[in-house]
Amino acid sequence: MTGKPVALVTGSSSGIGEAVVRRLSGAGHRVVVNSARSVEAGRKLAESLPDALYVQADIGVQAQAQRLVAAAVDHFGRLDVLVNNAGTTRRIPHQDLAGATPEIWREILDLNVIGTWQTTVAAVPHLRKSGGSVISVSSIAGSRPAGSSIPYAVSKAAIEHMTRLLAAALGPEIRVNAVAPGLIETPWTREFTDIAEHVRQSAPMRRVGLPEDVARAVHGLVGATYTTGSVVQVDGGAHLL
Ligand SMILES: NC(=O)c1ccc[n+]([C@@H]2O[C@H](COP(=O)([O-])OP(=O)(O)OC[C@H]3O[C@@H](n4cnc5c(N)ncnc54)[C@H](OP(=O)(O)O)[C@@H]3O)[C@@H](O)[C@H]2O)c1
């Protein structure tokens, strides 16, 4: 293995993914920025960082997830860290069962669960060579009866159990962990003002999170050489409420 370590962060043209890319780049990683739609923003971010590559790919489509991993390895010659961050949701009150249609379930599970799975599967042979690690972005909704919709919360619960199952299956070469953010200020949560107020009033840290808070936790897991199968809460203590 030659050169600096390489990190691929899915869904990194904005929000949490962008903060992770910036943090890992600042810590000496070569980085791969990805998005499905916001090509201009992804390109600009990659151009602003040293040793960065932008790859457009919808990780919900298997061939595109495979192409993304292949592009990273072709360009940099190795892969050390995969951050599964790309995800989607719909805001549906949990009581509105009819609102969570089978189509919406499929859309959310396809990207959040199967997209995460197929990107990880594509990355595993390369992570095995480098002794690398996977970090997936779950949510406080993955373990609490909370979140923007039931399909979203279930998708994050699946990511957390996938993390444990893969950690058991892929050790000792590859570590697999997850972070579970609470409410984080990103374009995604701009309209979640009611939840933000609740968090400011009652979570132990008395503030909503910033993308950088999640990026610090991801970076910590990259260096956590004896940690695998863990889900780290990054929610200012909101899971205690
Ligand atoms: N913000 C929060 O409060 C919060 C809390 C808990 C967990 N999370 C999780 O954190 C992750 C990022 O959320 P965020 O708040 O940072 O959202 P965001 O700012 O909207 O960023 C989402 C990123 O994912 C990309 N993306 C969407 N669909 C994609 C696909 N099919 N393939 C590749 N990239 C795709 C988006 O770009 P394009 O749409 O242009 O492709 C964008 O770069 C999600 O997994 C979310 O569930 C967020």
PDB file of C-alpha atoms and ligand atoms in Angstrom:
ATOM      1  CA  MET A   1       0.000   0.000   0.000  1.00  0.00           C
ATOM      2  CA  THR A   2       1.439   3.335  -1.015  1.00  0.00           C
ATOM      3  CA  GLY A   3       0.501   6.917  -0.225  1.00  0.00           C
ATOM      4  CA  LYS A   4      -1.836   8.502   2.265  1.00  0.00           C
ATOM      5  CA  PRO A   5      -5.021   6.681   3.340  1.00  0.00           C
ATOM      6  CA  VAL A   6      -8.109   7.105   1.168  1.00  0.00           C
ATOM      7  CA  ALA A   7     -11.649   7.767   2.444  1.00  0.00           C
ATOM      8  CA  LEU A   8     -14.817   7.505   0.347  1.00  0.00           C
ATOM      9  CA  VAL A   9     -17.832   9.353   1.772  1.00  0.00           C
ATOM     10  CA  THR A  10     -21.169   8.733   0.062  1.00  0.00           C
ATOM     11  CA  GLY A  11     -23.598  11.671  -0.128  1.00  0.00           C
ATOM     12  CA  SER A  12     -20.908  14.245   0.618  1.00  0.00           C
ATOM     13  CA  SER A  13     -21.879  17.291  -1.449  1.00  0.00           C
ATOM     14  CA  SER A  14     -23.564  18.874   1.603  1.00  0.00           C
ATOM     15  CA  GLY A  15     -24.438  18.520   5.279  1.00  0.00           C
ATOM     16  CA  ILE A  16     -22.885  15.770   7.387  1.00  0.00           C
ATOM     17  CA  GLY A  17     -21.082  14.093   4.470  1.00  0.00           C
ATOM     18  CA  GLU A  18     -19.401  17.354   3.473  1.00  0.00           C
ATOM     19  CA  ALA A  19     -18.230  17.921   7.063  1.00  0.00           C
ATOM     20  CA  VAL A  20     -16.831  14.370   7.198  1.00  0.00           C
ATOM     21  CA  VAL A  21     -14.943  14.891   3.938  1.00  0.00           C
ATOM     22  CA  ARG A  22     -13.494  18.188   5.206  1.00  0.00           C
ATOM     23  CA  ARG A  23     -12.462  16.674   8.544  1.00  0.00           C
ATOM     24  CA  LEU A  24     -10.821  13.567   7.069  1.00  0.00           C
ATOM     25  CA  SER A  25      -9.097  15.652   4.401  1.00  0.00           C
ATOM     26  CA  GLY A  26      -7.766  17.988   7.107  1.00  0.00           C
ATOM     27  CA  ALA A  27      -6.510  14.918   8.984  1.00  0.00           C
ATOM     28  CA  GLY A  28      -4.422  13.770   5.998  1.00  0.00           C
ATOM     29  CA  HIS A  29      -6.762  11.483   4.070  1.00  0.00           C
ATOM     30  CA  ARG A  30      -7.200  11.592   0.333  1.00  0.00           C
ATOM     31  CA  VAL A  31     -10.961  11.829  -0.139  1.00  0.00           C
ATOM     32  CA  VAL A  32     -13.683  10.849  -2.596  1.00  0.00           C
ATOM     33  CA  VAL A  33     -16.721  13.156  -2.672  1.00  0.00           C
ATOM     34  CA  ASN A  34     -19.981  11.697  -4.003  1.00  0.00           C
ATOM     35  CA  SER A  35     -23.549  12.719  -4.742  1.00  0.00           C
ATOM     36  CA  ALA A  36     -26.297  11.576  -7.078  1.00  0.00           C
ATOM     37  CA  ARG A  37     -27.716  14.942  -8.183  1.00  0.00           C
ATOM     38  CA  SER A  38     -25.753  17.967  -6.888  1.00  0.00           C
ATOM     39  CA  VAL A  39     -22.818  17.520  -9.252  1.00  0.00           C
ATOM     40  CA  GLU A  40     -21.690  21.155  -9.217  1.00  0.00           C
ATOM     41  CA  ALA A  41     -21.555  21.342  -5.407  1.00  0.00           C
ATOM     42  CA  GLY A  42     -19.670  18.023  -5.211  1.00  0.00           C
ATOM     43  CA  ARG A  43     -17.137  19.086  -7.852  1.00  0.00           C
ATOM     44  CA  LYS A  44     -16.547  22.436  -6.147  1.00  0.00           C
ATOM     45  CA  LEU A  45     -15.950  20.769  -2.790  1.00  0.00           C
ATOM     46  CA  ALA A  46     -13.450  18.313  -4.307  1.00  0.00           C
ATOM     47  CA  GLU A  47     -11.651  21.133  -6.138  1.00  0.00           C
ATOM     48  CA  SER A  48     -11.293  23.072  -2.879  1.00  0.00           C
ATOM     49  CA  LEU A  49      -9.464  20.212  -1.121  1.00  0.00           C
ATOM     50  CA  PRO A  50      -6.028  18.652  -1.709  1.00  0.00           C
ATOM     51  CA  ASP A  51      -6.040  15.111  -3.169  1.00  0.00           C
ATOM     52  CA  ALA A  52      -9.811  14.934  -3.641  1.00  0.00           C
ATOM     53  CA  LEU A  53     -11.900  13.303  -6.353  1.00  0.00           C
ATOM     54  CA  TYR A  54     -15.596  13.857  -7.107  1.00  0.00           C
ATOM     55  CA  VAL A  55     -17.660  10.946  -8.471  1.00  0.00           C
ATOM     56  CA  GLN A  56     -21.329  11.284  -9.414  1.00  0.00           C
ATOM     57  CA  ALA A  57     -23.184   8.059  -8.577  1.00  0.00           C
ATOM     58  CA  ASP A  58     -26.558   7.052  -7.162  1.00  0.00           C
ATOM     59  CA  ILE A  59     -25.574   4.497  -4.528  1.00  0.00           C
ATOM     60  CA  GLY A  60     -29.099   3.094  -4.593  1.00  0.00           C
ATOM     61  CA  VAL A  61     -28.293   1.588  -8.010  1.00  0.00           C
ATOM     62  CA  GLN A  62     -25.939  -1.387  -7.657  1.00  0.00           C
ATOM     63  CA  ALA A  63     -23.936  -0.764 -10.835  1.00  0.00           C
ATOM     64  CA  GLN A  64     -23.400   2.869  -9.805  1.00  0.00           C
ATOM     65  CA  ALA A  65     -22.315   1.928  -6.261  1.00  0.00           C
ATOM     66  CA  GLN A  66     -19.806  -0.503  -7.792  1.00  0.00           C
ATOM     67  CA  ARG A  67     -18.620   2.143 -10.285  1.00  0.00           C
ATOM     68  CA  LEU A  68     -18.118   4.624  -7.426  1.00  0.00           C
ATOM     69  CA  VAL A  69     -15.874   2.252  -5.455  1.00  0.00           C
ATOM     70  CA  ALA A  70     -13.990   1.254  -8.613  1.00  0.00           C
ATOM     71  CA  ALA A  71     -13.407   4.924  -9.517  1.00  0.00           C
ATOM     72  CA  ALA A  72     -11.971   5.596  -6.053  1.00  0.00           C
ATOM     73  CA  VAL A  73      -9.573   2.658  -6.247  1.00  0.00           C
ATOM     74  CA  ASP A  74      -8.604   3.342  -9.890  1.00  0.00           C
ATOM     75  CA  HIS A  75      -7.762   6.938  -9.040  1.00  0.00           C
ATOM     76  CA  PHE A  76      -5.987   6.521  -5.699  1.00  0.00           C
ATOM     77  CA  GLY A  77      -4.873   2.874  -5.766  1.00  0.00           C
ATOM     78  CA  ARG A  78      -6.329   1.951  -2.374  1.00  0.00           C
ATOM     79  CA  LEU A  79      -9.331   2.377  -0.075  1.00  0.00           C
ATOM     80  CA  ASP A  80      -9.056   2.640   3.701  1.00  0.00           C
ATOM     81  CA  VAL A  81     -12.338   4.144   4.930  1.00  0.00           C
ATOM     82  CA  LEU A  82     -15.900   3.886   3.625  1.00  0.00           C
ATOM     83  CA  VAL A  83     -18.410   6.266   5.188  1.00  0.00           C
ATOM     84  CA  ASN A  84     -21.968   5.252   4.243  1.00  0.00           C
ATOM     85  CA  ASN A  85     -23.690   8.608   4.682  1.00  0.00           C
ATOM     86  CA  ALA A  86     -26.073   8.992   1.709  1.00  0.00           C
ATOM     87  CA  GLY A  87     -29.670   8.576   2.764  1.00  0.00           C
ATOM     88  CA  THR A  88     -33.187   9.783   2.195  1.00  0.00           C
ATOM     89  CA  THR A  89     -36.385  10.308   4.157  1.00  0.00           C
ATOM     90  CA  ARG A  90     -39.973  11.557   3.991  1.00  0.00           C
ATOM     91  CA  ARG A  91     -41.651  13.471   6.783  1.00  0.00           C
ATOM     92  CA  ILE A  92     -44.753  11.429   7.704  1.00  0.00           C
ATOM     93  CA  PRO A  93     -46.387  11.563  11.162  1.00  0.00           C
ATOM     94  CA  HIS A  94     -46.006   8.111  12.729  1.00  0.00           C
ATOM     95  CA  GLN A  95     -49.776   7.862  13.283  1.00  0.00           C
ATOM     96  CA  ASP A  96     -50.424   8.343   9.553  1.00  0.00           C
ATOM     97  CA  LEU A  97     -50.060   4.684   8.603  1.00  0.00           C
ATOM     98  CA  ALA A  98     -51.666   5.115   5.176  1.00  0.00           C
ATOM     99  CA  GLY A  99     -49.205   7.940   4.422  1.00  0.00           C
ATOM    100  CA  ALA A 100     -46.278   5.517   4.660  1.00  0.00           C
ATOM    101  CA  THR A 101     -47.138   3.767   1.414  1.00  0.00           C
ATOM    102  CA  PRO A 102     -45.349   0.651   0.159  1.00  0.00           C
ATOM    103  CA  GLU A 103     -43.772   2.849  -2.552  1.00  0.00           C
ATOM    104  CA  ILE A 104     -42.316   5.150   0.104  1.00  0.00           C
ATOM    105  CA  TRP A 105     -41.091   2.152   2.127  1.00  0.00           C
ATOM    106  CA  ARG A 106     -39.340   0.770  -0.969  1.00  0.00           C
ATOM    107  CA  GLU A 107     -37.789   4.134  -1.887  1.00  0.00           C
ATOM    108  CA  ILE A 108     -36.345   4.631   1.622  1.00  0.00           C
ATOM    109  CA  LEU A 109     -35.191   1.038   2.179  1.00  0.00           C
ATOM    110  CA  ASP A 110     -33.705   0.857  -1.332  1.00  0.00           C
ATOM    111  CA  LEU A 111     -31.372   3.756  -0.696  1.00  0.00           C
ATOM    112  CA  ASN A 112     -30.742   3.663   3.055  1.00  0.00           C
ATOM    113  CA  VAL A 113     -30.415  -0.095   3.525  1.00  0.00           C
ATOM    114  CA  ILE A 114     -29.691  -1.715   0.171  1.00  0.00           C
ATOM    115  CA  GLY A 115     -27.610   1.256  -1.015  1.00  0.00           C
ATOM    116  CA  THR A 116     -25.488   1.012   2.135  1.00  0.00           C
ATOM    117  CA  TRP A 117     -25.212  -2.753   1.683  1.00  0.00           C
ATOM    118  CA  GLN A 118     -24.180  -2.717  -1.961  1.00  0.00           C
ATOM    119  CA  THR A 119     -21.613   0.061  -1.491  1.00  0.00           C
ATOM    120  CA  THR A 120     -20.105  -1.839   1.428  1.00  0.00           C
ATOM    121  CA  VAL A 121     -19.993  -5.125  -0.505  1.00  0.00           C
ATOM    122  CA  ALA A 122     -18.183  -3.373  -3.372  1.00  0.00           C
ATOM    123  CA  ALA A 123     -15.668  -1.845  -0.944  1.00  0.00           C
ATOM    124  CA  VAL A 124     -14.899  -4.947   1.137  1.00  0.00           C
ATOM    125  CA  PRO A 125     -12.143  -6.504  -1.056  1.00  0.00           C
ATOM    126  CA  HIS A 126     -10.247  -3.196  -1.020  1.00  0.00           C
ATOM    127  CA  LEU A 127     -10.787  -2.572   2.714  1.00  0.00           C
ATOM    128  CA  ARG A 128      -9.523  -6.087   3.416  1.00  0.00           C
ATOM    129  CA  LYS A 129      -6.263  -5.274   1.624  1.00  0.00           C
ATOM    130  CA  SER A 130      -5.774  -2.038   3.555  1.00  0.00           C
ATOM    131  CA  GLY A 131      -7.074  -3.255   6.939  1.00  0.00           C
ATOM    132  CA  GLY A 132      -9.654  -0.517   6.682  1.00  0.00           C
ATOM    133  CA  SER A 133     -12.992   0.300   8.247  1.00  0.00           C
ATOM    134  CA  VAL A 134     -16.616   1.093   7.481  1.00  0.00           C
ATOM    135  CA  ILE A 135     -18.607   3.757   9.318  1.00  0.00           C
ATOM    136  CA  SER A 136     -22.303   4.102   8.511  1.00  0.00           C
ATOM    137  CA  VAL A 137     -24.510   7.039   9.422  1.00  0.00           C
ATOM    138  CA  SER A 138     -27.571   5.872  11.322  1.00  0.00           C
ATOM    139  CA  SER A 139     -29.817   8.182  13.375  1.00  0.00           C
ATOM    140  CA  ILE A 140     -31.273   8.507  16.857  1.00  0.00           C
ATOM    141  CA  ALA A 141     -34.404   7.208  15.067  1.00  0.00           C
ATOM    142  CA  GLY A 142     -32.644   3.852  14.618  1.00  0.00           C
ATOM    143  CA  SER A 143     -33.094   2.966  18.274  1.00  0.00           C
ATOM    144  CA  ARG A 144     -35.796   5.329  19.624  1.00  0.00           C
ATOM    145  CA  PRO A 145     -39.472   5.688  18.623  1.00  0.00           C
ATOM    146  CA  ALA A 146     -38.597   8.956  16.844  1.00  0.00           C
ATOM    147  CA  GLY A 147     -37.610  10.323  13.454  1.00  0.00           C
ATOM    148  CA  SER A 148     -39.148  11.822  10.354  1.00  0.00           C
ATOM    149  CA  SER A 149     -41.150   8.687   9.466  1.00  0.00           C
ATOM    150  CA  ILE A 150     -41.498   5.031  10.450  1.00  0.00           C
ATOM    151  CA  PRO A 151     -39.886   3.749   7.207  1.00  0.00           C
ATOM    152  CA  TYR A 152     -36.895   6.040   7.861  1.00  0.00           C
ATOM    153  CA  ALA A 153     -36.543   4.894  11.490  1.00  0.00           C
ATOM    154  CA  VAL A 154     -36.756   1.234  10.454  1.00  0.00           C
ATOM    155  CA  SER A 155     -34.131   1.790   7.761  1.00  0.00           C
ATOM    156  CA  LYS A 156     -31.742   3.199  10.370  1.00  0.00           C
ATOM    157  CA  ALA A 157     -32.454   0.311  12.773  1.00  0.00           C
ATOM    158  CA  ALA A 158     -31.516  -1.996   9.891  1.00  0.00           C
ATOM    159  CA  ILE A 159     -28.251  -0.100   9.354  1.00  0.00           C
ATOM    160  CA  GLU A 160     -27.393  -0.517  13.045  1.00  0.00           C
ATOM    161  CA  HIS A 161     -27.968  -4.268  12.991  1.00  0.00           C
ATOM    162  CA  MET A 162     -26.154  -4.541   9.641  1.00  0.00           C
ATOM    163  CA  THR A 163     -23.221  -2.845  11.413  1.00  0.00           C
ATOM    164  CA  ARG A 164     -23.140  -5.525  14.125  1.00  0.00           C
ATOM    165  CA  LEU A 165     -23.590  -8.394  11.659  1.00  0.00           C
ATOM    166  CA  LEU A 166     -20.867  -7.117   9.318  1.00  0.00           C
ATOM    167  CA  ALA A 167     -18.478  -6.437  12.200  1.00  0.00           C
ATOM    168  CA  ALA A 168     -18.834 -10.080  13.235  1.00  0.00           C
ATOM    169  CA  ALA A 169     -18.486 -11.322   9.642  1.00  0.00           C
ATOM    170  CA  LEU A 170     -15.577  -9.120   8.504  1.00  0.00           C
ATOM    171  CA  GLY A 171     -13.214  -9.103  11.479  1.00  0.00           C
ATOM    172  CA  PRO A 172     -10.326  -9.165  12.063  1.00  0.00           C
ATOM    173  CA  GLU A 173      -9.384  -7.423   8.823  1.00  0.00           C
ATOM    174  CA  ILE A 174     -12.189  -4.840   8.669  1.00  0.00           C
ATOM    175  CA  ARG A 175     -13.835  -2.892  11.499  1.00  0.00           C
ATOM    176  CA  VAL A 176     -17.488  -1.840  11.043  1.00  0.00           C
ATOM    177  CA  ASN A 177     -19.113   0.865  13.175  1.00  0.00           C
ATOM    178  CA  ALA A 178     -21.889   3.445  12.977  1.00  0.00           C
ATOM    179  CA  VAL A 179     -22.719   6.891  14.314  1.00  0.00           C
ATOM    180  CA  ALA A 180     -26.266   7.801  15.312  1.00  0.00           C
ATOM    181  CA  PRO A 181     -26.783  11.560  15.081  1.00  0.00           C
ATOM    182  CA  GLY A 182     -29.630  13.382  16.774  1.00  0.00           C
ATOM    183  CA  LEU A 183     -30.934  16.578  15.205  1.00  0.00           C
ATOM    184  CA  ILE A 184     -28.115  18.111  13.142  1.00  0.00           C
ATOM    185  CA  GLU A 185     -28.336  21.488  11.380  1.00  0.00           C
ATOM    186  CA  THR A 186     -28.192  20.632   7.660  1.00  0.00           C
ATOM    187  CA  PRO A 187     -30.256  21.532   4.568  1.00  0.00           C
ATOM    188  CA  TRP A 188     -32.274  18.376   5.337  1.00  0.00           C
ATOM    189  CA  THR A 189     -33.481  19.598   8.767  1.00  0.00           C
ATOM    190  CA  ARG A 190     -34.040  23.276   7.973  1.00  0.00           C
ATOM    191  CA  GLU A 191     -37.794  22.852   8.454  1.00  0.00           C
ATOM    192  CA  PHE A 192     -37.608  20.734  11.622  1.00  0.00           C
ATOM    193  CA  THR A 193     -38.017  23.837  13.834  1.00  0.00           C
ATOM    194  CA  ASP A 194     -40.363  22.200  16.357  1.00  0.00           C
ATOM    195  CA  ILE A 195     -37.966  19.323  17.055  1.00  0.00           C
ATOM    196  CA  ALA A 196     -35.020  21.748  17.219  1.00  0.00           C
ATOM    197  CA  GLU A 197     -36.771  23.753  19.921  1.00  0.00           C
ATOM    198  CA  HIS A 198     -37.497  20.585  21.914  1.00  0.00           C
ATOM    199  CA  VAL A 199     -33.826  19.549  21.727  1.00  0.00           C
ATOM    200  CA  ARG A 200     -32.642  23.027  22.816  1.00  0.00           C
ATOM    201  CA  GLN A 201     -34.998  22.943  25.795  1.00  0.00           C
ATOM    202  CA  SER A 202     -34.462  19.409  27.012  1.00  0.00           C
ATOM    203  CA  ALA A 203     -31.406  17.506  25.676  1.00  0.00           C
ATOM    204  CA  PRO A 204     -28.450  17.430  28.107  1.00  0.00           C
ATOM    205  CA  MET A 205     -26.251  19.498  25.744  1.00  0.00           C
ATOM    206  CA  ARG A 206     -29.060  22.120  25.244  1.00  0.00           C
ATOM    207  CA  ARG A 207     -28.300  22.660  21.547  1.00  0.00           C
ATOM    208  CA  VAL A 208     -28.862  21.019  18.199  1.00  0.00           C
ATOM    209  CA  GLY A 209     -25.838  19.378  16.589  1.00  0.00           C
ATOM    210  CA  LEU A 210     -23.596  20.671  13.840  1.00  0.00           C
ATOM    211  CA  PRO A 211     -22.305  18.551  10.947  1.00  0.00           C
ATOM    212  CA  GLU A 212     -18.814  19.003  12.431  1.00  0.00           C
ATOM    213  CA  ASP A 213     -19.979  17.264  15.642  1.00  0.00           C
ATOM    214  CA  VAL A 214     -20.771  14.148  13.599  1.00  0.00           C
ATOM    215  CA  ALA A 215     -17.556  14.465  11.586  1.00  0.00           C
ATOM    216  CA  ARG A 216     -15.513  14.441  14.814  1.00  0.00           C
ATOM    217  CA  ALA A 217     -17.203  11.199  15.903  1.00  0.00           C
ATOM    218  CA  VAL A 218     -16.621   9.581  12.498  1.00  0.00           C
ATOM    219  CA  HIS A 219     -12.964  10.628  12.621  1.00  0.00           C
ATOM    220  CA  GLY A 220     -12.721   9.173  16.133  1.00  0.00           C
ATOM    221  CA  LEU A 221     -14.033   5.826  14.881  1.00  0.00           C
ATOM    222  CA  VAL A 222     -11.536   5.849  12.003  1.00  0.00           C
ATOM    223  CA  GLY A 223      -8.783   5.818  14.639  1.00  0.00           C
ATOM    224  CA  ALA A 224     -10.538   3.544  17.157  1.00  0.00           C
ATOM    225  CA  THR A 225      -8.409   0.473  16.426  1.00  0.00           C
ATOM    226  CA  TYR A 226     -10.109  -1.877  18.952  1.00  0.00           C
ATOM    227  CA  THR A 227     -13.717  -0.795  18.331  1.00  0.00           C
ATOM    228  CA  THR A 228     -15.999  -2.728  16.012  1.00  0.00           C
ATOM    229  CA  GLY A 229     -19.731  -3.420  15.924  1.00  0.00           C
ATOM    230  CA  SER A 230     -20.444  -0.223  17.875  1.00  0.00           C
ATOM    231  CA  VAL A 231     -23.011   2.509  17.356  1.00  0.00           C
ATOM    232  CA  VAL A 232     -21.894   5.854  18.781  1.00  0.00           C
ATOM    233  CA  GLN A 233     -24.675   8.314  19.658  1.00  0.00           C
ATOM    234  CA  VAL A 234     -23.926  11.868  18.491  1.00  0.00           C
ATOM    235  CA  ASP A 235     -27.029  13.601  19.783  1.00  0.00           C
ATOM    236  CA  GLY A 236     -26.091  15.829  22.702  1.00  0.00           C
ATOM    237  CA  GLY A 237     -27.588  13.176  24.982  1.00  0.00           C
ATOM    238  CA  ALA A 238     -31.049  13.316  23.364  1.00  0.00           C
ATOM    239  CA  HIS A 239     -31.295   9.499  23.482  1.00  0.00           C
ATOM    240  CA  LEU A 240     -31.581   9.847  27.274  1.00  0.00           C
ATOM    241  CA  LEU A 241     -34.855  11.768  27.037  1.00  0.00           C
TER     242      LEU A 241
HETATM  243  N1  LIG B   1     -29.480  16.078   9.579  1.00  0.00           N
HETATM  244  C1  LIG B   1     -29.866  15.333  10.596  1.00  0.00           C
HETATM  245  O1  LIG B   1     -30.450  15.826  11.588  1.00  0.00           O
HETATM  246  C2  LIG B   1     -29.598  13.863  10.595  1.00  0.00           C
HETATM  247  C3  LIG B   1     -29.859  13.152  11.772  1.00  0.00           C
HETATM  248  C4  LIG B   1     -29.613  11.789  11.802  1.00  0.00           C
HETATM  249  C5  LIG B   1     -29.103  11.156  10.684  1.00  0.00           C
HETATM  250  N2  LIG B   1     -28.865  11.862   9.568  1.00  0.00           N
HETATM  251  C6  LIG B   1     -28.347  11.129   8.405  1.00  0.00           C
HETATM  252  O2  LIG B   1     -27.197  11.783   7.903  1.00  0.00           O
HETATM  253  C7  LIG B   1     -27.079  11.530   6.504  1.00  0.00           C
HETATM  254  C8  LIG B   1     -26.856  12.837   5.761  1.00  0.00           C
HETATM  255  O3  LIG B   1     -27.910  13.707   6.037  1.00  0.00           O
HETATM  256  P1  LIG B   1     -27.771  15.304   5.912  1.00  0.00           P
HETATM  257  O4  LIG B   1     -28.676  15.876   6.928  1.00  0.00           O
HETATM  258  O5  LIG B   1     -26.335  15.706   5.898  1.00  0.00           O
HETATM  259  O6  LIG B   1     -28.470  15.524   4.490  1.00  0.00           O
HETATM  260  P2  LIG B   1     -28.118  16.447   3.231  1.00  0.00           P
HETATM  261  O7  LIG B   1     -27.446  17.703   3.637  1.00  0.00           O
HETATM  262  O8  LIG B   1     -29.396  16.513   2.472  1.00  0.00           O
HETATM  263  O9  LIG B   1     -27.075  15.560   2.442  1.00  0.00           O
HETATM  264  C9  LIG B   1     -27.431  14.357   1.828  1.00  0.00           C
HETATM  265  C10 LIG B   1     -26.334  14.010   0.849  1.00  0.00           C
HETATM  266  O10 LIG B   1     -26.624  12.728   0.266  1.00  0.00           O
HETATM  267  C11 LIG B   1     -26.601  12.868  -1.157  1.00  0.00           C
HETATM  268  N3  LIG B   1     -27.462  11.833  -1.746  1.00  0.00           N
HETATM  269  C12 LIG B   1     -28.816  11.731  -1.673  1.00  0.00           C
HETATM  270  N4  LIG B   1     -29.238  10.651  -2.332  1.00  0.00           N
HETATM  271  C13 LIG B   1     -28.108  10.036  -2.821  1.00  0.00           C
HETATM  272  C14 LIG B   1     -27.895   8.869  -3.577  1.00  0.00           C
HETATM  273  N5  LIG B   1     -28.913   8.106  -3.990  1.00  0.00           N
HETATM  274  N6  LIG B   1     -26.618   8.546  -3.924  1.00  0.00           N
HETATM  275  C15 LIG B   1     -25.570   9.314  -3.522  1.00  0.00           C
HETATM  276  N7  LIG B   1     -25.729  10.432  -2.783  1.00  0.00           N
HETATM  277  C16 LIG B   1     -26.980  10.792  -2.443  1.00  0.00           C
HETATM  278  C17 LIG B   1     -27.064  14.287  -1.383  1.00  0.00           C
HETATM  279  O11 LIG B   1     -26.741  14.780  -2.669  1.00  0.00           O
HETATM  280  P3  LIG B   1     -27.800  14.695  -3.908  1.00  0.00           P
HETATM  281  O12 LIG B   1     -29.195  14.712  -3.341  1.00  0.00           O
HETATM  282  O13 LIG B   1     -27.470  15.897  -4.712  1.00  0.00           O
HETATM  283  O14 LIG B   1     -27.478  13.445  -4.594  1.00  0.00           O
HETATM  284  C18 LIG B   1     -26.235  14.996  -0.303  1.00  0.00           C
HETATM  285  O15 LIG B   1     -24.891  15.123  -0.689  1.00  0.00           O
HETATM  286  C19 LIG B   1     -28.338  10.759   6.104  1.00  0.00           C
HETATM  287  O16 LIG B   1     -28.044   9.377   6.058  1.00  0.00           O
HETATM  288  C20 LIG B   1     -29.296  11.040   7.251  1.00  0.00           C
HETATM  289  O17 LIG B   1     -30.227  10.002   7.435  1.00  0.00           O
HETATM  290  C21 LIG B   1     -29.113  13.190   9.477  1.00  0.00           C
END
